[in-house]
Coordinates of C-alpha atoms in Angstrom, one line a residue:
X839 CA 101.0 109.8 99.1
X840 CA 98.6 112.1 99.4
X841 CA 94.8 112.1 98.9
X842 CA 91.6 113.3 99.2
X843 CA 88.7 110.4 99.6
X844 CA 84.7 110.6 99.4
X845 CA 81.9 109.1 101.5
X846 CA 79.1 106.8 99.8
X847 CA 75.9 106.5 100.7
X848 CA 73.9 103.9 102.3
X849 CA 70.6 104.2 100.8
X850 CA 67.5 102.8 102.7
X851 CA 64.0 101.8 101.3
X852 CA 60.7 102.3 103.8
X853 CA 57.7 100.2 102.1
X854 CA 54.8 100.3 103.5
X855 CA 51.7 98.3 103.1
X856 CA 48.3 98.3 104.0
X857 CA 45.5 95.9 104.5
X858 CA 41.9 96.9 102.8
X859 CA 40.5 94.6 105.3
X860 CA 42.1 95.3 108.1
X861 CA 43.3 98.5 109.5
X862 CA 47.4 97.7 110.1
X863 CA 50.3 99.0 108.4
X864 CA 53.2 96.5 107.6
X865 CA 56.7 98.1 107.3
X866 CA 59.8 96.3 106.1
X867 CA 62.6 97.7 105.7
X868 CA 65.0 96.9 102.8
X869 CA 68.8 98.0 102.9
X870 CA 71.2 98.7 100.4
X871 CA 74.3 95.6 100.6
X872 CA 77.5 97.9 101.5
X873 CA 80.6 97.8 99.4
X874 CA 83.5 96.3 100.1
X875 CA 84.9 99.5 101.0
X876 CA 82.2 100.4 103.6
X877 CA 82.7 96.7 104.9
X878 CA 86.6 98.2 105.6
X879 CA 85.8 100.9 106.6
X880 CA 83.0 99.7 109.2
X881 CA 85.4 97.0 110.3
X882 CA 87.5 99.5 111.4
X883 CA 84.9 101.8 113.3
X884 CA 83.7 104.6 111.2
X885 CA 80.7 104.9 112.6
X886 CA 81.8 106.2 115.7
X887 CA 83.9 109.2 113.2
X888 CA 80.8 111.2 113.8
X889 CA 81.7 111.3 117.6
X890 CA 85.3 112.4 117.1
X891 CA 85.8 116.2 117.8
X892 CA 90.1 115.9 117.9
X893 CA 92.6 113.1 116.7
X894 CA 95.7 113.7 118.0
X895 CA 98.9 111.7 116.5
X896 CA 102.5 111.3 116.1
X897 CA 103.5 109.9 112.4
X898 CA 106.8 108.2 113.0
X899 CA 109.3 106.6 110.4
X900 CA 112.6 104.8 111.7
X901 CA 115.0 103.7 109.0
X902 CA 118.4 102.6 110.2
X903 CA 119.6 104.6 112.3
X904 CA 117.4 107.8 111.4
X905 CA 114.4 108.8 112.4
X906 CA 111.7 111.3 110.9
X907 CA 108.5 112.5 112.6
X908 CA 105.8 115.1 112.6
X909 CA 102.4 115.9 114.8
X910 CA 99.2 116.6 114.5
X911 CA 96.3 117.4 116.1
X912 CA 92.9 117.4 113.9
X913 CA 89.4 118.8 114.8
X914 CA 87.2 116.7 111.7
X915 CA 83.9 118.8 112.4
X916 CA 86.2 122.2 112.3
X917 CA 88.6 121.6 109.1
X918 CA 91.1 122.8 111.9
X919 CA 94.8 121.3 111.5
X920 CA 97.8 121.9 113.9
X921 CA 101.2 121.0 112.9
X922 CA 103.4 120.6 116.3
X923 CA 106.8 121.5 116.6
X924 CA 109.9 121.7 119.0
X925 CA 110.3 125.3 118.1
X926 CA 106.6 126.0 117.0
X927 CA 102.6 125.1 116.2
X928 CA 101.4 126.5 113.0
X929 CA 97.4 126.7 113.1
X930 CA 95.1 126.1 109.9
X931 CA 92.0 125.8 108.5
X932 CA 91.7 123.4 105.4
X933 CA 89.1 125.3 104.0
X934 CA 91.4 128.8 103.9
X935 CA 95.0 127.7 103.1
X936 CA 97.7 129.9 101.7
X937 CA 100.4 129.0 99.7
X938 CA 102.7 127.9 102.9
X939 CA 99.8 126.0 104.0
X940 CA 99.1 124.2 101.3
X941 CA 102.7 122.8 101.1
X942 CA 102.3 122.2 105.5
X943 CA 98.9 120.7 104.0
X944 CA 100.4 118.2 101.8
X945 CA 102.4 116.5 105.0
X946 CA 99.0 116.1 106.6
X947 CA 97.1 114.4 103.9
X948 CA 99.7 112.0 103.3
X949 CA 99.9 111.3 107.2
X950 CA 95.9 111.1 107.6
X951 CA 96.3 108.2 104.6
X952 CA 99.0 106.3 106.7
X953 CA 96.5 106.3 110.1
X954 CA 93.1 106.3 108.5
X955 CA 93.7 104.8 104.9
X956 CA 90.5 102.8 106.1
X957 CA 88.5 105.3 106.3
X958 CA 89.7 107.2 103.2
X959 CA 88.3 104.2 101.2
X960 CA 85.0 106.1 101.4
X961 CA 86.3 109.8 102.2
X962 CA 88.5 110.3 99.0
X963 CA 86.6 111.5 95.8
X964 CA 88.2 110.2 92.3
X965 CA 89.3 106.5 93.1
X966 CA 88.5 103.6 91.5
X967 CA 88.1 100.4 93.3
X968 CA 88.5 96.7 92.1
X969 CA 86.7 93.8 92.7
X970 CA 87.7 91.8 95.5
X971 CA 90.3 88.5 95.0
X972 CA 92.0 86.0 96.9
X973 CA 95.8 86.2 96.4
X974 CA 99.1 85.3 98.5
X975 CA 99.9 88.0 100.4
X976 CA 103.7 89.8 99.4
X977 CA 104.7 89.9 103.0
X978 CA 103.1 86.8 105.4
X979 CA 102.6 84.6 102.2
X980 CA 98.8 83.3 103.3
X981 CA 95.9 83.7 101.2
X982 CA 93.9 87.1 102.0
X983 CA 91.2 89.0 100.2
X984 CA 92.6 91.9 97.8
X985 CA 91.5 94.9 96.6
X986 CA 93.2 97.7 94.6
X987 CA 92.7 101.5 94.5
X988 CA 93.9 103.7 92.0
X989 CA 93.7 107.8 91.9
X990 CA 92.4 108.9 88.7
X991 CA 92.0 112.5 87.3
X992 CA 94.3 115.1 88.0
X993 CA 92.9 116.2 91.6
X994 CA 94.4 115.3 95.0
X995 CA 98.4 115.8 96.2
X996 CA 99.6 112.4 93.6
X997 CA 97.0 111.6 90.8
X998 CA 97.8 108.4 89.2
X999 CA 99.1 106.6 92.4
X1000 CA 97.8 102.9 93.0
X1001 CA 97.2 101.2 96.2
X1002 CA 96.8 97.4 97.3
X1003 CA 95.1 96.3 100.1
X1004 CA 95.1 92.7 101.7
X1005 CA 92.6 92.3 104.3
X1006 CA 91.0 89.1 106.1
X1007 CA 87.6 87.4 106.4
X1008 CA 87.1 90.3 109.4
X1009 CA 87.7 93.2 106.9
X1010 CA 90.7 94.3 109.1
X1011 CA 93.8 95.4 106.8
X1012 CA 96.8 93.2 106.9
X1013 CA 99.1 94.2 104.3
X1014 CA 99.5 97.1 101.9
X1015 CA 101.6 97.8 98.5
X1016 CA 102.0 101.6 97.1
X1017 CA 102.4 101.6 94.2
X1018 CA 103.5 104.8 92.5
X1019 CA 102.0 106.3 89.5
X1020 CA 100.0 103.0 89.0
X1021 CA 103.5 100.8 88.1
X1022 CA 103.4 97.2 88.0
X1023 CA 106.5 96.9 90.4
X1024 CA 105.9 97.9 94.0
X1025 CA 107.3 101.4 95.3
X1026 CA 106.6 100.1 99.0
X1027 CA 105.3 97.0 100.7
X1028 CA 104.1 96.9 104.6
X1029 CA 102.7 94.9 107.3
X1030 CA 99.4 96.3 109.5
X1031 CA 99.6 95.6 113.1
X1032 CA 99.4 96.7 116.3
X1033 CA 96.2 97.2 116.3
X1034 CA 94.4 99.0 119.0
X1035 CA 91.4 100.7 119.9
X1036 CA 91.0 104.2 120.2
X1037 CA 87.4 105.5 121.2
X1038 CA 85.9 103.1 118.9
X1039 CA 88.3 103.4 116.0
X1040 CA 90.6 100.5 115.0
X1041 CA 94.2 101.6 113.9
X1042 CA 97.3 99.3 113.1
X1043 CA 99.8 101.3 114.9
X1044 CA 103.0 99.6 113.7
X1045 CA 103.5 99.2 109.9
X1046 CA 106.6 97.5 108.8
X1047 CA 108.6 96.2 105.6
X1048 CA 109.2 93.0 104.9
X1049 CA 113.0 92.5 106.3
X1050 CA 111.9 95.0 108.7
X1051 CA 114.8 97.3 108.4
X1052 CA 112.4 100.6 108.5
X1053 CA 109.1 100.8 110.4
X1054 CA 106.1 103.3 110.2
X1055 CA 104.7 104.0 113.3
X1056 CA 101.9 105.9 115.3
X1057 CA 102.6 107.5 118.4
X1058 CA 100.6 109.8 120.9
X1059 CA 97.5 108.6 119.5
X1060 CA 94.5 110.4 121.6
X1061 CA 90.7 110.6 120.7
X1062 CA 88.5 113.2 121.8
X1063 CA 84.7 112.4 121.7
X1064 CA 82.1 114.6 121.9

């Protein structure tokens, strides 16, 4: 699960009007409904991205008793990645990766989609979005809004996967399905929670599946502004 998402514009129209009799100017202002998407990812605090010069965070899965984990710390405005270790920190820039990179690469995106699959909504390039529905959701069984995203083309780590996201009337995320290669039957079903706030961005900390026998979770979560 591993992706590359892009951002959309919000386009804004000045009009301006003026008055042969009198010597005023009028101004209103007319602005461009955002997408469902940008609803998400607003909901969640993207506008304060642009402040962010590090994300640290630990990307944590428990299943039984085994447990898997790897860490990060990200400078956005650089392209820099880090990739902590017990025995070692390997350094990179995404905009000049070797071939061991690109595989150390691979781990982040997927990571970045698990914390900031939010954002991503409007990051990643070649997606299509649906239109919004009301359906039961898999896991809580209540009615919440629905959208699905699917990776077309043959760019990004896993072209072809499929994504859908149950959200409520607050545009948080609630629930998510993967599911791989666009198939009808899920590859994996979670809950989002534990949310918190971190510098102005939202993140569900604590994803789980549905008999709660394996959990995703974020730990060492630190935001550095500018």
């Amino acid at each position: 699960m591993r992706h590359f998402l892009q951002i959309i514009a919000i386009c804004t129209i000045l009009i301006s009007c003026k008055s042969e009799s009198k010597k005023t100017e009028d101004t209103s202002t007319e602005t461009k409904e955002l997408t469902i998407a940008e609803k998400i990812a607003e909901a969640h605090g993207i506008d304060n991205w642009k402040n962010v010069n590090q994300l640290d965070f630990v990307f944590n899965v428990d299943r039984g008793d085994s447990h898997f984990e790897r860490s990060w710390q990200w400078e956005p405005q650089k392209n820099n990645i880090a990739m902590l270790s017990k025995n070692d920190t390997i350094r990179y820039n995404r905009m000049e990766m070797d071939s061991t990179q690109i595989k150390i690469d691979g781990g982040f995106i997927n990571d970045k989609f698990w914390i900031l699959t939010h954002f991503n909504l409007v990051w990643d390039e070649g997606i299509e979005i649906s239109e919004p529905i009301k359906e039961i959701a898999p896991i809580s069984k209540i009615e919440l809004n629905k959208i699905s995203l699917t990776y077309v083309g043959d760019g990004g780590y896993s072209p072809g996967d499929a994504y859908d996201l149950y959200y409520g009337e607050d545009y948080l995320i609630k629930e998510w399905v993967f599911r791989k290669s666009n198939s009808e039957e899920p590859s994996l079903t979670t809950t989002y929670e534990g949310y918190k706030d971190f510098g102005g961005l939202k993140i569900a900390t604590i994803r789980y599946i549905e008999d709660k026998s394996s959990k995703f979770y974020f730990t060492g979560i630190k935001v550095s502004l500018k």
